[in-house]
Amino acid sequence: MGLVGVAVVSLAAAAGAARVPPQHHVKRQVAELRESYDFVIAGGGTAGLTVADRLSAAFPSKNVLVIEYGDIHAAPGLFDPPTNWIEPHPDEAPRWTLLALPSPDMGNARASVQAGQTVGGSSAVNGQFFDRGAKQDYDAWHELGGLEALLSPNKWNWNGIFPYFKKSVTFTEPSPSVAARYGYTWSTSAYGGTGPIWSTYAPFQWADQKILTQAWHDLGVPDVRECAGGRKEGVCWVPASQHPVTGERSHSGVGHYADAQPRANYDLLVRHQVVRVAYGAGGPLGGGAPRVEVRSLDGDGGGLFNVTVRGEVILSAGALHTPTILQRSGIGPAAFLAGRGVPVVVDLPGVGSNLQDHSGPPVTWNYTAPYAPGAWPLPSEVGRNATFKAEATAAFAATPAAGPYTLGGGNSAVYASLPRAAGRAAAARIARKIRKQVLDGSARTFLPADLRGVPAVVAGYKAQLLVLARALEDAGSPSVETPWATAEGPVTAWSFLLRPLSRGTVRLDPADPLAPPVLDYRAGANPVDMDLHRAHLRFVRQLVATPTLQQFGAAELAPGAAVAGDDEALAAYIRDKSFLSFMHPCGTAAMMPRSLGGVVGYDLKVHGTKGLRVADASIMPLEPAAHLSATTYAIGEKAADIIIAEWKKKKGW
Ligand SMILES: Cc1cc2nc3c(=O)[nH]c(=O)nc-3n(C[C@H](O)[C@H](O)[C@H](O)COP(=O)(O)OP(=O)(O)OC[C@H]3O[C@@H](n4cnc5c(N)ncnc54)[C@H](O)[C@@H]3O)c2cc1C
Ligand SMILES: *[C@@H]1O[C@H](CO)[C@@H](O)[C@H](O)[C@H]1NC(C)=O
Ligand SMILES: *[C@@H]1O[C@H](CO)[C@@H](O)[C@H](O)[C@H]1NC(C)=O
Ligand SMILES: *[C@@H]1O[C@H](CO)[C@@H](O)[C@H](O)[C@H]1NC(C)=O
């Protein structure tokens, strides 16, 4: 362990919480690697380590290598002691932080996007909000694939992915007294797996938790008993990805690496960047797997080294980086690659295209009368009461962990369909507007300039718009999410646009192809996204006027009635105040047919290649109505099953 590691350990000791996972079979130099590997996984993140764990367990006589840019770090929960829910945790693992190009249609705002840069990837730094999408989300992935998806033995619709959601996680029910105290509901039919990722409901809530629930009920939004079972339109409880006894963050670097080791055939090379995959003289379809070209980030001469692969390569570097590996390999939009001097190996215009993220503006309000009088404790207690904070810290360290720190950032949210948010007529109007874009050809003009003339990409975008138009009319399919907002005020309630229509790009930095990529979010490029933002925000605003919040004199701070009543003024507010990334980038190596601009097929193989797949958030062709980690684990689990089944069939291997 280098100096950085030592520093992390001592900080962890000072904080008394975060512990660094054990290191097994860690390689820090290419000289320590074996001569060749059966499976090489690029990126030791959420999906990558899931795949590595399952493959190394299934094939004890085959060798698996994971190559990760970051190192092994402590990965405390985002809100573990000693934070005040404001400052970042002092021990948190390193992150990639990328600032996207300005989005002209959003007042030149720039998305600030992060991802984990550590063993465990984004699962080691995320908010641990562990929800699954709605049934309709995954059924849409399948529908987009047309005949190709129908004919594939690998189904990615709800029925095809649900078993992998179950397999990925061990869900621990809250105790009956905790469930009764807070009103937690769940259905064991959504769970039942024994996967190495833990989830549970915290044994704590702030005293005002029920107030917002009541306000949503005032608006007629119903409770959903279990939101992880495919139906999630309504008020939802959302489990946290944390251990039910210790309260520690549960992430892939622990569940799928530290806890899976020592396993003699599972190696991990840290502090190395996968530069590209390189095919031999036979080309991408000629023979076996490509080699994996890597470079050390800690000196080692800075030179390149090829890892020899006997079986196959799986790219799991996440939605921001998997497309960079493909592009450096000559797999991507031909015109773009040629312009950068990269020899074209496979012309796949979808690589780094189709970038989507969740985004949205806030509604804020204040209380002018005493808020929740007599209710104790409220979240501000940690910041102002040292005794309370000391007790909370001790409770979190106890066995089993208890108290406010187990709750993290909260575990409830509302998911509303567009018909609920805006009414059926307005939802139908928006859906018609989307269909009109497809029919009159304007859809193509919303795509990035260099993709408007690429027939496959245009066809794929049109297919997506038609699927989305239907989803937006569906009263059971969420269009907006508002995570919980409890506080004495000012209160901020975000409205997440769950089904964006605009598409961005991830492209190599022309100045340095090894540097983080150039992100062009192009937020708001499709003008219907603004219609959706407005409808969502007007819906969330109604909370302020509910009898429940009015008992405390709730007074809207922004956008306010005057702004909200005027389409143009509200658009200006949305352009000014939106977060353009809720850290859910996806879609940049989409699972769709090649004729629709897709990058991977339903077996996750990169179109036009052999021995190369993608398994991470990049394959999601459309955003699900959820934060992405649970879906990414399910992708890793299903990818592993597909790969295992295929290699078990091969004779003499
Ligand atoms: C701050 C933050 C908060 C979030 N909050 C939530 C939440 O509360 N709930 C939720 O469900 N989701 C949340 N998400 C999203 C979710 O965690 C991610 O979508 C998901 O974990 C992505 O998994 P992945 O496997 O696609 O990529 P990652 O888990 O990001 O893994 C990719 C890995 O590849 C490595 N890598 C990249 N390039 C290379 C290269 N060239 N060579 C070698 N290695 C490379 C990276 O360092 C990283 O470790 C959050 C994300 C962030 C960043
Ligand atoms: C890796 O292999 C490819 C394909 O054979 C070759 O072109 C490249 O030069 C090799 N890289 C190194 C560092 O040896
Ligand atoms: C909100 O209310 C608090 C408490 O009454 C007050 O201190 C604060 O100034 C208010 N904020 C705004 C923006 O009005
Ligand atoms: C501070 O917290 C302690 C411990 O929970 C509690 O007993 C005390 O009443 C709190 N003080 C105030 C002023 O609320």
GROMACS .gro file of C-alpha atoms in nm, residues 22 32 76 84 169 197 286 500 557 607:
model
   10
   22PRO     CA    1  -0.887  -0.628   0.268
   32GLU     CA    2   0.286  -0.931  -1.154
   76PRO     CA    3  -1.806   0.524   0.406
   84ASN     CA    4  -2.361   1.703   0.928
  169VAL     CA    5  -2.928  -0.858  -0.324
  197ILE     CA    6  -2.512  -0.677  -0.178
  286GLY     CA    7  -1.133  -1.283  -3.746
  500PRO     CA    8  -3.553   1.273  -2.104
  557LEU     CA    9  -4.000   3.089  -0.227
  607HIS     CA   10  -2.190  -0.533  -3.285
   0.00000   0.00000   0.00000
